[in-house]
Short mmCIF file of the C-alpha atoms (twelve columns), coordinates in Angstrom:
data_MODEL
# 
_entry.id   MODEL 
# 
loop_
_atom_site.group_PDB 
_atom_site.id 
_atom_site.type_symbol 
_atom_site.label_atom_id 
_atom_site.label_alt_id 
_atom_site.label_comp_id 
_atom_site.label_asym_id 
_atom_site.label_seq_id 
_atom_site.Cartn_x 
_atom_site.Cartn_y 
_atom_site.Cartn_z 
_atom_site.pdbx_PDB_model_num 
ATOM 1   C CA . MET A 1   81.960  -15.902 41.733  1 
ATOM 2   C CA . ILE A 2   81.818  -16.178 45.516  1 
ATOM 3   C CA . ARG A 3   81.609  -19.750 46.725  1 
ATOM 4   C CA . LEU A 4   79.647  -20.251 49.905  1 
ATOM 5   C CA . SER A 5   79.992  -23.174 52.163  1 
ATOM 6   C CA . ILE A 6   77.151  -25.604 52.519  1 
ATOM 7   C CA . PRO A 7   76.168  -24.472 56.066  1 
ATOM 8   C CA . VAL A 8   76.012  -20.835 54.908  1 
ATOM 9   C CA . ARG A 9   73.821  -21.730 51.898  1 
ATOM 10  C CA . GLN A 10  71.491  -23.722 54.116  1 
ATOM 11  C CA . ALA A 11  71.234  -20.818 56.559  1 
ATOM 12  C CA . LEU A 12  70.430  -18.393 53.743  1 
ATOM 13  C CA . GLU A 13  67.777  -20.730 52.371  1 
ATOM 14  C CA . LYS A 14  66.154  -20.934 55.786  1 
ATOM 15  C CA . LEU A 15  66.237  -17.173 56.225  1 
ATOM 16  C CA . SER A 16  64.972  -16.221 52.763  1 
ATOM 17  C CA . LEU A 17  61.323  -17.026 53.448  1 
ATOM 18  C CA . PRO A 18  61.134  -15.233 56.831  1 
ATOM 19  C CA . VAL A 19  62.902  -12.210 55.333  1 
ATOM 20  C CA . LEU A 20  60.465  -12.004 52.444  1 
ATOM 21  C CA . ILE A 21  57.485  -12.350 54.781  1 
ATOM 22  C CA . ALA A 22  58.898  -9.625  57.021  1 
ATOM 23  C CA . ALA A 23  59.451  -7.348  53.994  1 
ATOM 24  C CA . ALA A 24  55.883  -7.919  52.844  1 
ATOM 25  C CA . PHE A 25  54.504  -7.054  56.270  1 
ATOM 26  C CA . GLY A 26  56.759  -4.023  56.371  1 
ATOM 27  C CA . LEU A 27  55.456  -2.762  53.067  1 
ATOM 28  C CA . MET A 28  51.878  -3.333  54.242  1 
ATOM 29  C CA . LEU A 29  52.535  -1.385  57.403  1 
ATOM 30  C CA . ILE A 30  54.159  1.451   55.470  1 
ATOM 31  C CA . GLY A 31  51.174  1.539   53.118  1 
ATOM 32  C CA . LYS A 32  48.742  1.670   56.040  1 
ATOM 33  C CA . ALA A 33  50.769  4.191   57.953  1 
ATOM 34  C CA . ASP A 34  51.328  6.597   55.094  1 
ATOM 35  C CA . ALA A 35  49.030  6.192   52.098  1 
ATOM 36  C CA . VAL A 36  50.573  9.222   50.390  1 
ATOM 37  C CA . LEU A 37  54.026  7.666   50.653  1 
ATOM 38  C CA . ALA A 38  52.746  4.400   49.146  1 
ATOM 39  C CA . VAL A 39  51.223  6.261   46.230  1 
ATOM 40  C CA . GLU A 40  54.454  8.200   45.687  1 
ATOM 41  C CA . VAL A 41  56.432  4.948   45.686  1 
ATOM 42  C CA . ARG A 42  54.091  3.359   43.155  1 
ATOM 43  C CA . VAL A 43  54.264  6.437   40.925  1 
ATOM 44  C CA . ALA A 44  58.057  6.488   41.174  1 
ATOM 45  C CA . LEU A 45  58.241  2.816   40.248  1 
ATOM 46  C CA . ALA A 46  55.869  3.419   37.342  1 
ATOM 47  C CA . ASP A 47  57.993  6.327   36.121  1 
ATOM 48  C CA . LEU A 48  61.097  4.189   36.435  1 
ATOM 49  C CA . LEU A 49  59.656  1.177   34.629  1 
ATOM 50  C CA . SER A 50  57.657  3.036   31.976  1 
ATOM 51  C CA . PRO A 51  60.611  3.611   29.607  1 
ATOM 52  C CA . ILE A 52  61.588  -0.031  29.991  1 
ATOM 53  C CA . TYR A 53  58.034  -1.115  29.131  1 
ATOM 54  C CA . ALA A 54  58.023  1.243   26.130  1 
ATOM 55  C CA . VAL A 55  61.295  -0.217  24.844  1 
ATOM 56  C CA . MET A 56  60.090  -3.778  25.347  1 
ATOM 57  C CA . ALA A 57  56.618  -3.180  23.851  1 
ATOM 58  C CA . ALA A 58  57.753  -3.177  20.215  1 
ATOM 59  C CA . PRO A 59  59.768  -6.444  20.431  1 
ATOM 60  C CA . LEU A 60  56.959  -8.135  22.360  1 
ATOM 61  C CA . ALA A 61  54.411  -7.010  19.763  1 
ATOM 62  C CA . GLU A 62  56.684  -8.327  17.039  1 
ATOM 63  C CA . VAL A 63  57.016  -11.659 18.842  1 
ATOM 64  C CA . ARG A 64  53.245  -11.921 19.231  1 
ATOM 65  C CA . SER A 65  52.745  -11.048 15.568  1 
ATOM 66  C CA . THR A 66  55.322  -13.606 14.468  1 
ATOM 67  C CA . THR A 67  53.721  -16.269 16.658  1 
ATOM 68  C CA . ALA A 68  50.298  -15.469 15.201  1 
ATOM 69  C CA . ASP A 69  51.741  -15.670 11.670  1 
ATOM 70  C CA . ILE A 70  53.265  -19.076 12.417  1 
ATOM 71  C CA . VAL A 71  49.948  -20.361 13.766  1 
ATOM 72  C CA . THR A 72  48.148  -18.942 10.714  1 
ATOM 73  C CA . ILE A 73  50.615  -20.557 8.322   1 
ATOM 74  C CA . TRP A 74  50.167  -23.878 10.089  1 
ATOM 75  C CA . ASP A 75  46.371  -23.539 9.837   1 
ATOM 76  C CA . ILE A 76  46.679  -22.606 6.155   1 
ATOM 77  C CA . ARG A 77  48.726  -25.726 5.489   1 
ATOM 78  C CA . ALA A 78  46.050  -27.888 7.105   1 
ATOM 79  C CA . GLU A 79  43.324  -26.033 5.216   1 
ATOM 80  C CA . ASN A 80  45.176  -26.460 1.933   1 
ATOM 81  C CA . ALA A 81  45.494  -30.189 2.526   1 
ATOM 82  C CA . ARG A 82  41.756  -30.405 3.204   1 
ATOM 83  C CA . LEU A 83  40.955  -28.324 0.119   1 
ATOM 84  C CA . ARG A 84  43.141  -30.539 -2.076  1 
ATOM 85  C CA . VAL A 85  41.190  -33.604 -0.995  1 
ATOM 86  C CA . GLU A 86  37.896  -31.761 -1.497  1 
ATOM 87  C CA . ASN A 87  38.936  -30.475 -4.931  1 
ATOM 88  C CA . GLU A 88  39.860  -33.990 -5.992  1 
ATOM 89  C CA . LYS A 89  36.394  -35.184 -5.002  1 
ATOM 90  C CA . LEU A 90  34.803  -32.254 -6.826  1 
ATOM 91  C CA . ARG A 91  36.784  -33.042 -9.985  1 
ATOM 92  C CA . ARG A 92  35.409  -36.574 -9.949  1 
ATOM 93  C CA . TRP A 93  31.886  -35.262 -9.409  1 
ATOM 94  C CA . GLN A 94  32.402  -32.716 -12.186 1 
ATOM 95  C CA . ALA A 95  33.455  -35.432 -14.602 1 
ATOM 96  C CA . ALA A 96  30.398  -37.493 -13.664 1 
ATOM 97  C CA . ALA A 97  28.128  -34.447 -13.987 1 
ATOM 98  C CA . LEU A 98  29.499  -33.569 -17.428 1 
ATOM 99  C CA . ALA A 99  29.011  -37.142 -18.608 1 
ATOM 100 C CA . LEU A 100 25.436  -37.175 -17.302 1 
ATOM 101 C CA . GLU A 101 24.732  -33.784 -18.849 1 
ATOM 102 C CA . ALA A 102 25.943  -34.994 -22.244 1 
ATOM 103 C CA . GLN A 103 23.849  -38.142 -21.902 1 
ATOM 104 C CA . ASN A 104 20.834  -36.093 -20.860 1 
ATOM 105 C CA . GLN A 105 21.195  -33.780 -23.838 1 
ATOM 106 C CA . GLU A 106 21.444  -36.794 -26.125 1 
ATOM 107 C CA . PHE A 107 18.249  -38.275 -24.688 1 
ATOM 108 C CA . LYS A 108 16.456  -34.942 -25.037 1 
ATOM 109 C CA . SER A 109 17.446  -34.628 -28.687 1 
ATOM 110 C CA . GLU A 110 16.312  -38.193 -29.369 1 
ATOM 111 C CA . LEU A 111 12.930  -37.552 -27.734 1 
ATOM 112 C CA . ASN A 112 12.482  -34.066 -29.231 1 
ATOM 113 C CA . TRP A 113 12.023  -32.812 -25.683 1 
ATOM 114 C CA . MET A 114 10.688  -29.274 -25.250 1 
ATOM 115 C CA . PRO A 115 11.665  -27.580 -21.969 1 
ATOM 116 C CA . PRO A 116 8.840   -25.962 -19.980 1 
ATOM 117 C CA . ALA A 117 8.580   -22.201 -20.031 1 
ATOM 118 C CA . ALA A 118 10.194  -20.423 -17.107 1 
ATOM 119 C CA . PRO A 119 7.576   -19.107 -14.665 1 
ATOM 120 C CA . ALA A 120 7.063   -15.388 -14.258 1 
ATOM 121 C CA . PHE A 121 8.076   -14.020 -10.871 1 
ATOM 122 C CA . THR A 122 7.970   -10.849 -8.819  1 
ATOM 123 C CA . THR A 123 10.575  -9.828  -6.263  1 
ATOM 124 C CA . ALA A 124 9.243   -8.205  -3.099  1 
ATOM 125 C CA . PRO A 125 10.788  -7.107  0.202   1 
ATOM 126 C CA . VAL A 126 9.579   -8.401  3.552   1 
ATOM 127 C CA . VAL A 127 8.273   -5.442  5.552   1 
ATOM 128 C CA . ALA A 128 6.798   -7.218  8.598   1 
ATOM 129 C CA . ASP A 129 6.564   -10.639 10.158  1 
ATOM 130 C CA . THR A 130 3.356   -10.083 12.110  1 
ATOM 131 C CA . GLY A 131 1.232   -13.174 11.791  1 
ATOM 132 C CA . GLY A 132 -2.210  -11.574 11.492  1 
ATOM 133 C CA . VAL A 133 -4.672  -14.460 11.467  1 
ATOM 134 C CA . TYR A 134 -1.701  -16.826 11.083  1 
ATOM 135 C CA . ALA A 135 1.015   -17.614 13.586  1 
ATOM 136 C CA . ARG A 136 3.725   -17.861 10.924  1 
ATOM 137 C CA . SER A 137 3.460   -15.492 7.998   1 
ATOM 138 C CA . VAL A 138 5.209   -12.458 6.534   1 
ATOM 139 C CA . LEU A 139 3.920   -9.306  4.895   1 
ATOM 140 C CA . LEU A 140 5.433   -8.187  1.594   1 
ATOM 141 C CA . ALA A 141 5.427   -4.770  -0.027  1 
ATOM 142 C CA . VAL A 142 4.222   -5.013  -3.623  1 
ATOM 143 C CA . THR A 143 4.220   -1.849  -5.677  1 
ATOM 144 C CA . PRO A 144 2.399   -1.294  -8.993  1 
ATOM 145 C CA . PRO A 145 2.627   -2.279  -11.787 1 
ATOM 146 C CA . HIS A 146 3.638   -5.638  -10.275 1 
ATOM 147 C CA . LYS A 147 0.648   -7.911  -9.883  1 
ATOM 148 C CA . VAL A 148 0.494   -10.744 -7.376  1 
ATOM 149 C CA . VAL A 149 -2.265  -13.327 -7.135  1 
ATOM 150 C CA . VAL A 150 -3.265  -15.654 -4.325  1 
ATOM 151 C CA . GLY A 151 -1.569  -19.035 -4.544  1 
ATOM 152 C CA . GLU A 152 1.778   -17.922 -5.954  1 
ATOM 153 C CA . ILE A 153 4.808   -19.760 -4.571  1 
ATOM 154 C CA . ALA A 154 7.190   -17.720 -2.400  1 
ATOM 155 C CA . MET A 155 10.875  -18.665 -2.451  1 
ATOM 156 C CA . ASP A 156 14.140  -17.202 -1.249  1 
ATOM 157 C CA . ASP A 157 17.523  -17.971 -2.807  1 
ATOM 158 C CA . ARG A 158 17.541  -21.445 -1.201  1 
ATOM 159 C CA . GLY A 159 14.083  -22.952 -1.385  1 
ATOM 160 C CA . VAL A 160 10.360  -22.714 -0.764  1 
ATOM 161 C CA . VAL A 161 9.185   -20.196 1.808   1 
ATOM 162 C CA . GLY A 162 5.404   -20.561 1.511   1 
ATOM 163 C CA . ARG A 163 2.363   -19.477 -0.495  1 
ATOM 164 C CA . VAL A 164 0.554   -16.200 -0.986  1 
ATOM 165 C CA . THR A 165 -2.761  -16.226 0.919   1 
ATOM 166 C CA . GLU A 166 -3.846  -12.578 0.843   1 
ATOM 167 C CA . VAL A 167 -3.303  -9.835  -1.706  1 
ATOM 168 C CA . GLY A 168 -3.926  -6.114  -1.409  1 
ATOM 169 C CA . ASP A 169 -3.226  -3.151  -3.657  1 
ATOM 170 C CA . ARG A 170 0.290   -2.680  -2.271  1 
ATOM 171 C CA . SER A 171 0.882   -5.713  -0.081  1 
ATOM 172 C CA . ALA A 172 0.709   -9.485  -0.017  1 
ATOM 173 C CA . ARG A 173 0.796   -11.970 2.843   1 
ATOM 174 C CA . VAL A 174 2.747   -15.212 2.584   1 
ATOM 175 C CA . LEU A 175 1.818   -18.191 4.754   1 
ATOM 176 C CA . LEU A 176 5.100   -19.854 5.745   1 
ATOM 177 C CA . ILE A 177 5.604   -23.597 5.439   1 
ATOM 178 C CA . THR A 178 6.083   -23.765 9.228   1 
ATOM 179 C CA . ASP A 179 2.584   -22.459 10.028  1 
ATOM 180 C CA . ILE A 180 0.158   -25.005 11.445  1 
ATOM 181 C CA . ASN A 181 -2.243  -24.271 8.575   1 
ATOM 182 C CA . SER A 182 0.368   -25.200 5.969   1 
ATOM 183 C CA . ARG A 183 0.103   -28.535 4.165   1 
ATOM 184 C CA . VAL A 184 2.577   -29.241 1.378   1 
ATOM 185 C CA . PRO A 185 2.545   -32.437 -0.733  1 
ATOM 186 C CA . VAL A 186 6.110   -33.669 -1.000  1 
ATOM 187 C CA . THR A 187 8.250   -36.282 -2.694  1 
ATOM 188 C CA . MET A 188 11.072  -37.992 -0.824  1 
ATOM 189 C CA . GLU A 189 14.229  -38.074 -2.888  1 
ATOM 190 C CA . SER A 190 15.497  -41.551 -1.939  1 
ATOM 191 C CA . SER A 191 12.343  -43.590 -2.469  1 
ATOM 192 C CA . GLY A 192 10.260  -41.233 -4.599  1 
ATOM 193 C CA . ALA A 193 7.365   -41.837 -2.194  1 
ATOM 194 C CA . HIS A 194 4.827   -39.118 -1.503  1 
ATOM 195 C CA . ALA A 195 3.938   -37.630 1.874   1 
ATOM 196 C CA . ILE A 196 2.497   -34.478 3.427   1 
ATOM 197 C CA . MET A 197 4.624   -31.888 5.185   1 
ATOM 198 C CA . GLU A 198 2.684   -30.212 7.988   1 
ATOM 199 C CA . GLY A 199 3.570   -27.003 9.756   1 
ATOM 200 C CA . THR A 200 3.715   -27.024 13.544  1 
ATOM 201 C CA . ASN A 201 3.960   -23.296 14.381  1 
ATOM 202 C CA . GLY A 202 7.503   -24.136 15.428  1 
ATOM 203 C CA . ALA A 203 10.781  -23.938 13.578  1 
ATOM 204 C CA . LEU A 204 10.489  -27.407 11.993  1 
ATOM 205 C CA . PRO A 205 7.583   -28.921 10.025  1 
ATOM 206 C CA . VAL A 206 6.926   -32.665 10.233  1 
ATOM 207 C CA . LEU A 207 6.168   -35.393 7.700   1 
ATOM 208 C CA . ARG A 208 2.889   -37.322 7.734   1 
ATOM 209 C CA . TYR A 209 1.028   -39.913 5.681   1 
ATOM 210 C CA . TRP A 210 3.796   -41.641 3.740   1 
ATOM 211 C CA . PRO A 211 3.100   -45.035 2.115   1 
ATOM 212 C CA . GLU A 212 3.621   -48.144 4.180   1 
ATOM 213 C CA . GLY A 213 7.115   -49.499 3.703   1 
ATOM 214 C CA . SER A 214 8.453   -46.145 2.461   1 
ATOM 215 C CA . ALA A 215 9.384   -44.417 5.705   1 
ATOM 216 C CA . PRO A 216 11.470  -41.243 5.344   1 
ATOM 217 C CA . VAL A 217 15.225  -41.758 5.475   1 
ATOM 218 C CA . ASP A 218 17.204  -39.549 7.817   1 
ATOM 219 C CA . GLY A 219 19.232  -37.047 5.808   1 
ATOM 220 C CA . GLU A 220 17.328  -37.356 2.531   1 
ATOM 221 C CA . ARG A 221 16.041  -34.320 0.681   1 
ATOM 222 C CA . VAL A 222 12.367  -33.496 0.354   1 
ATOM 223 C CA . MET A 223 10.940  -31.768 -2.722  1 
ATOM 224 C CA . THR A 224 7.497   -30.447 -3.593  1 
ATOM 225 C CA . SER A 225 5.115   -32.783 -5.361  1 
ATOM 226 C CA . ALA A 226 2.559   -31.935 -8.037  1 
ATOM 227 C CA . ALA A 227 0.327   -34.799 -6.881  1 
ATOM 228 C CA . VAL A 228 -2.715  -32.636 -6.035  1 
ATOM 229 C CA . GLY A 229 -1.896  -29.552 -8.072  1 
ATOM 230 C CA . ALA A 230 -1.030  -27.301 -5.143  1 
ATOM 231 C CA . PHE A 231 2.669   -26.949 -5.978  1 
ATOM 232 C CA . PRO A 232 4.830   -27.641 -9.004  1 
ATOM 233 C CA . ALA A 233 7.112   -30.637 -8.698  1 
ATOM 234 C CA . GLY A 234 10.754  -30.502 -7.729  1 
ATOM 235 C CA . LEU A 235 11.049  -27.341 -5.616  1 
ATOM 236 C CA . PRO A 236 13.482  -27.809 -2.690  1 
ATOM 237 C CA . LEU A 237 11.912  -27.854 0.773   1 
ATOM 238 C CA . GLY A 238 14.366  -29.323 3.273   1 
ATOM 239 C CA . ILE A 239 16.189  -32.260 4.810   1 
ATOM 240 C CA . VAL A 240 14.667  -35.069 6.901   1 
ATOM 241 C CA . HIS A 241 15.907  -35.548 10.473  1 
ATOM 242 C CA . TYR A 242 14.318  -37.656 13.193  1 
ATOM 243 C CA . ASN A 243 13.837  -36.079 16.609  1 
ATOM 244 C CA . ALA A 244 14.091  -37.808 19.984  1 
ATOM 245 C CA . ASP A 245 10.503  -39.090 19.643  1 
ATOM 246 C CA . HIS A 246 11.370  -40.621 16.252  1 
ATOM 247 C CA . VAL A 247 9.178   -38.149 14.403  1 
ATOM 248 C CA . PRO A 248 10.537  -37.148 10.976  1 
ATOM 249 C CA . GLN A 249 11.061  -33.398 10.979  1 
ATOM 250 C CA . ILE A 250 12.052  -31.204 8.058   1 
ATOM 251 C CA . TYR A 251 14.901  -28.732 8.384   1 
ATOM 252 C CA . PRO A 252 13.882  -26.112 5.795   1 
ATOM 253 C CA . VAL A 253 16.511  -25.090 3.279   1 
ATOM 254 C CA . ALA A 254 14.958  -21.617 3.157   1 
ATOM 255 C CA . ASP A 255 16.250  -19.168 5.764   1 
ATOM 256 C CA . LEU A 256 12.857  -18.494 7.323   1 
ATOM 257 C CA . ASP A 257 14.267  -16.661 10.342  1 
ATOM 258 C CA . HIS A 258 16.049  -14.005 8.280   1 
ATOM 259 C CA . LEU A 259 13.770  -13.286 5.340   1 
ATOM 260 C CA . SER A 260 14.382  -9.921  3.721   1 
ATOM 261 C CA . ILE A 261 13.569  -10.444 0.045   1 
ATOM 262 C CA . VAL A 262 11.467  -13.194 -1.535  1 
ATOM 263 C CA . ARG A 263 10.435  -14.047 -5.067  1 
ATOM 264 C CA . LEU A 264 6.820   -14.857 -5.892  1 
ATOM 265 C CA . PHE A 265 6.557   -17.369 -8.731  1 
ATOM 266 C CA . ASP A 266 3.431   -17.727 -10.827 1 
ATOM 267 C CA . TYR A 267 3.213   -21.355 -11.933 1 
ATOM 268 C CA . GLY A 268 -0.278  -20.932 -13.320 1 
ATOM 269 C CA . ASP A 269 -3.642  -21.848 -11.860 1 
ATOM 270 C CA . THR A 270 -3.694  -24.314 -9.025  1 
ATOM 271 C CA . LEU A 271 -6.381  -26.797 -8.048  1 
ATOM 272 C CA . VAL A 272 -5.943  -26.132 -4.318  1 
ATOM 273 C CA . GLU A 273 -7.175  -23.070 -2.455  1 
ATOM 274 C CA . ALA A 274 -4.953  -21.184 -0.091  1 
ATOM 275 C CA . PRO A 275 -5.793  -21.947 3.565   1 
ATOM 276 C CA . ASP A 276 -8.857  -19.988 4.679   1 
ATOM 277 C CA . ALA A 277 -8.314  -17.192 2.169   1 
ATOM 278 C CA . PRO A 278 -10.742 -14.307 2.839   1 
ATOM 279 C CA . PRO A 279 -13.865 -14.094 0.618   1 
ATOM 280 C CA . GLY A 280 -13.158 -12.593 -2.752  1 
ATOM 281 C CA . ARG A 281 -9.499  -13.547 -2.575  1 
ATOM 282 C CA . LYS A 282 -9.731  -17.298 -3.015  1 
ATOM 283 C CA . LEU A 283 -8.161  -18.986 -5.952  1 
ATOM 284 C CA . MET A 284 -10.304 -19.658 -8.963  1 
ATOM 285 C CA . GLN A 285 -10.287 -23.391 -9.468  1 
ATOM 286 C CA . GLN A 286 -9.773  -24.741 -12.923 1 
ATOM 287 C CA . GLN A 287 -12.847 -26.009 -14.688 1 
ATOM 288 C CA . GLN A 288 -12.560 -29.753 -14.975 1 
ATOM 289 C CA . PRO A 289 -14.624 -32.323 -16.849 1 
ATOM 290 C CA . PRO A 290 -16.696 -34.648 -14.642 1 
ATOM 291 C CA . ALA A 291 -14.182 -37.472 -15.099 1 
ATOM 292 C CA . ALA A 292 -11.281 -35.390 -13.826 1 
ATOM 293 C CA . ALA A 293 -9.917  -35.859 -10.350 1 
ATOM 294 C CA . LYS A 294 -11.604 -33.813 -7.652  1 
ATOM 295 C CA . SER A 295 -9.704  -30.898 -6.217  1 
ATOM 296 C CA . VAL A 296 -8.364  -31.131 -2.720  1 
ATOM 297 C CA . SER A 297 -8.809  -28.218 -0.331  1 
ATOM 298 C CA . VAL A 298 -6.317  -27.555 2.452   1 
ATOM 299 C CA . LYS A 299 -8.185  -26.185 5.425   1 
ATOM 300 C CA . ALA A 300 -6.883  -24.526 8.587   1 
ATOM 301 C CA . HIS A 301 -7.331  -26.307 11.861  1 
# 
């Protein structure tokens, strides 16, 4: 190895930058003076370096793959740790659920409890989401021999979608729970208090008319109520969240923005008409004795 004196090294260091600048300007001048020559130089360099790139490509790809595998393994370790904690919690919940199920079965046998009959239902595809006379509704294709009646409850695989308001020979229209004409009696899971869920023509309905001292709790579930006979009790609707104006909104559990198939459940006659159902398609109200409670009609605004 050649040892250079300190003055020589300092001189070289001072000259390196001017030399590089001069070389850069020289290359620029050559490129401007003879574009063909510049292209030939670039092509020659590419030809020279191409085999080197080809040889290095496989090891570099292997390094990248190995690095990705290491990152994946690290992520899997973290995910496994999280899943272990979650599984432990689920085991405790499973034990509690099994104990409650056994206790529930014991109570049912003691009371000679008879479970209610499962409601009949029809599955229908959503063929259009045009609102018609409503801002938020969907049109279903119903083919014979399936029979749908006004007032049936529409649900997807998560929760309540709405109610049937119009029925044709091969179609049915469902008024969504987000439509401004929709009014659904609900029960709040935490307190058991009743309220009304109103549609807003937006993505989120709101809660109204809860009892004093039983305000909705943020994060609690909301279920249908059978208080006025419009819906059966216990069907899942959504989760309560307060907006910036401190208005309790409901985040529906049903995927209303991506409806493709819904099920129409027939829970029997209802005491409440569908909102502004056309003449001849309204629900037949049940005949009640004079002492029975009056039916409540939900009207469009």
